[in-house]
GROMACS .gro file of C-alpha atoms in nm:
model
  141
    1MET     CA    1  -3.787  13.789   2.896
    2PRO     CA    2  -3.602  13.799   2.585
    3ASP     CA    3  -3.239  13.947   2.564
    4TYR     CA    4  -3.370  14.157   2.267
    5THR     CA    5  -3.640  14.224   2.035
    6PRO     CA    6  -3.595  14.256   1.637
    7HIS     CA    7  -3.685  14.636   1.530
    8PHE     CA    8  -3.727  14.874   1.227
    9LYS     CA    9  -3.525  15.135   1.133
   10LEU     CA   10  -3.570  15.440   0.971
   11THR     CA   11  -3.395  15.485   0.643
   12HIS     CA   12  -3.194  15.751   0.446
   13GLU     CA   13  -3.476  15.685   0.194
   14GLY     CA   14  -3.792  15.666   0.418
   15ALA     CA   15  -3.674  15.995   0.541
   16MET     CA   16  -3.624  16.194   0.246
   17ARG     CA   17  -3.913  16.051   0.114
   18MET     CA   18  -4.112  16.234   0.452
   19ILE     CA   19  -3.907  16.586   0.373
   20ALA     CA   20  -4.029  16.547  -0.047
   21ALA     CA   21  -4.367  16.480   0.075
   22GLY     CA   22  -4.381  16.701   0.393
   23MET     CA   23  -4.194  17.054   0.160
   24ALA     CA   24  -4.505  16.970  -0.099
   25LYS     CA   25  -4.750  16.969   0.161
   26ALA     CA   26  -4.602  17.328   0.259
   27ARG     CA   27  -4.614  17.427  -0.088
   28GLU     CA   28  -4.925  17.391  -0.105
   29MET     CA   29  -4.982  17.554   0.186
   30GLY     CA   30  -4.778  17.903   0.079
   31GLN     CA   31  -4.605  17.798   0.391
   32ASP     CA   32  -4.221  17.783   0.350
   33GLN     CA   33  -4.107  17.516   0.664
   34CYS     CA   34  -3.775  17.373   0.818
   35ILE     CA   35  -3.889  16.990   0.872
   36THR     CA   36  -3.635  16.760   1.036
   37VAL     CA   37  -3.635  16.364   1.033
   38VAL     CA   38  -3.476  16.188   1.320
   39ASP     CA   39  -3.435  15.818   1.409
   40ALA     CA   40  -3.596  15.672   1.779
   41GLY     CA   41  -3.234  15.792   1.951
   42GLY     CA   42  -3.355  16.165   1.790
   43HIS     CA   43  -3.033  16.192   1.610
   44LEU     CA   44  -3.077  16.361   1.306
   45VAL     CA   45  -3.124  16.209   0.986
   46ALA     CA   46  -3.248  16.432   0.701
   47PHE     CA   47  -3.321  16.836   0.704
   48VAL     CA   48  -3.440  17.088   0.500
   49ARG     CA   49  -3.488  17.455   0.512
   50MET     CA   50  -3.746  17.573   0.258
   51ASP     CA   51  -3.619  17.889   0.102
   52GLY     CA   52  -3.874  18.151   0.309
   53ALA     CA   53  -3.888  17.981   0.624
   54ARG     CA   54  -3.749  18.141   0.980
   55VAL     CA   55  -3.382  18.078   1.043
   56LEU     CA   56  -3.443  18.022   1.412
   57SER     CA   57  -3.700  17.773   1.324
   58ILE     CA   58  -3.455  17.519   1.238
   59GLU     CA   59  -3.392  17.431   1.600
   60THR     CA   60  -3.716  17.366   1.708
   61SER     CA   61  -3.827  17.188   1.383
   62ARG     CA   62  -3.495  16.992   1.573
   63LYS     CA   63  -3.662  17.005   1.935
   64LYS     CA   64  -3.969  16.920   1.810
   65ALA     CA   65  -3.855  16.615   1.665
   66MET     CA   66  -3.622  16.485   1.923
   67THR     CA   67  -3.891  16.533   2.145
   68ALA     CA   68  -4.181  16.347   1.969
   69ALA     CA   69  -3.874  16.071   1.969
   70SER     CA   70  -3.851  16.049   2.317
   71ASN     CA   71  -4.099  16.108   2.436
   72ARG     CA   72  -4.302  15.840   2.140
   73VAL     CA   73  -4.595  16.099   2.154
   74PRO     CA   74  -4.662  16.400   1.958
   75THR     CA   75  -4.527  16.728   2.097
   76GLY     CA   76  -4.800  17.017   2.200
   77GLY     CA   77  -4.982  16.777   2.449
   78ILE     CA   78  -4.797  16.793   2.777
   79ALA     CA   79  -4.939  17.038   3.033
   80ALA     CA   80  -4.846  17.391   3.055
   81ALA     CA   81  -4.811  17.332   3.402
   82ASN     CA   82  -4.479  17.085   3.325
   83GLU     CA   83  -4.346  17.301   2.989
   84LEU     CA   84  -4.109  17.462   3.234
   85LYS     CA   85  -4.001  17.154   3.391
   86LEU     CA   86  -3.889  16.982   3.120
   87ALA     CA   87  -3.785  17.252   2.931
   88ILE     CA   88  -3.537  17.301   3.274
   89ALA     CA   89  -3.472  16.906   3.263
   90SER     CA   90  -3.390  16.877   2.882
   91GLU     CA   91  -3.133  17.130   2.955
   92GLY     CA   92  -3.388  17.261   2.645
   93ARG     CA   93  -3.360  17.017   2.418
   94MET     CA   94  -3.760  16.919   2.475
   95THR     CA   95  -4.054  17.154   2.382
   96ASN     CA   96  -4.369  17.127   2.379
   97LEU     CA   97  -4.480  17.382   2.066
   98MET     CA   98  -4.712  17.202   1.799
   99GLY     CA   99  -4.542  17.005   1.491
  100GLY     CA  100  -4.325  16.717   1.629
  101LEU     CA  101  -4.503  16.344   1.540
  102PRO     CA  102  -4.336  16.042   1.682
  103VAL     CA  103  -4.302  15.816   1.321
  104ILE     CA  104  -4.441  15.413   1.439
  105VAL     CA  105  -4.423  15.113   1.254
  106GLU     CA  106  -4.612  14.858   1.398
  107GLY     CA  107  -4.621  14.973   1.714
  108CYS     CA  108  -4.214  15.048   1.726
  109VAL     CA  109  -4.130  15.363   1.743
  110ILE     CA  110  -3.883  15.423   1.462
  111GLY     CA  111  -3.808  15.786   1.477
  112ALA     CA  112  -3.958  16.162   1.493
  113VAL     CA  113  -4.031  16.443   1.240
  114GLY     CA  114  -4.037  16.799   1.375
  115VAL     CA  115  -4.188  17.104   1.174
  116GLY     CA  116  -4.160  17.444   1.204
  117SER     CA  117  -4.214  17.857   1.059
  118GLY     CA  118  -4.567  17.887   1.004
  119THR     CA  119  -4.851  17.826   1.329
  120GLY     CA  120  -4.870  17.543   1.551
  121GLU     CA  121  -5.139  17.430   1.336
  122GLN     CA  122  -4.960  17.410   1.077
  123ASP     CA  123  -4.664  17.252   1.151
  124LEU     CA  124  -4.866  16.973   1.255
  125GLU     CA  125  -5.039  16.970   0.931
  126VAL     CA  126  -4.699  16.899   0.692
  127ALA     CA  127  -4.557  16.670   0.987
  128ARG     CA  128  -4.865  16.494   0.941
  129ALA     CA  129  -4.784  16.511   0.535
  130ALA     CA  130  -4.483  16.382   0.554
  131ILE     CA  131  -4.591  16.077   0.829
  132ALA     CA  132  -4.850  15.965   0.567
  133ALA     CA  133  -4.561  15.883   0.286
  134LEU     CA  134  -4.435  15.605   0.436
  135PRO     CA  135  -4.758  15.301   0.407
  136GLY     CA  136  -4.794  15.149   0.739
  137ALA     CA  137  -4.772  15.450   0.960
  138LYS     CA  138  -4.979  15.575   1.197
  139ARG     CA  139  -5.138  15.835   1.105
  140PHE     CA  140  -5.169  16.170   1.384
  141ASP     CA  141  -5.559  16.259   1.274
   0.00000   0.00000   0.00000
């Protein structure tokens, strides 16, 4: 087994492209959103709180992005029986709310997007639009 592997890295240009696409979708829907983009380690790369988005959604969008990056799967799919355990084990940093998607390119997780301020379905729709802005990124339709 090799001692290292090559990997992809989400750039700030890619993250900003995702933010712009997410904002465009949110405007189209008439639902202002908080949109967070993190790298593969869950560290903040880009963020926007649209003018009408809820202030507390700043935190939920960030937690959705961190959870999707860490678990490498969309948020919202964890069994209800494990939600409280997840929150306790992560000291509240992880969530099972819909609206977090990992950014996967050629099988490698390079980051994640988290969206909050609408319904779970609205948040997920905006997250999908954000990922669609990156050529080659896996779609979650």
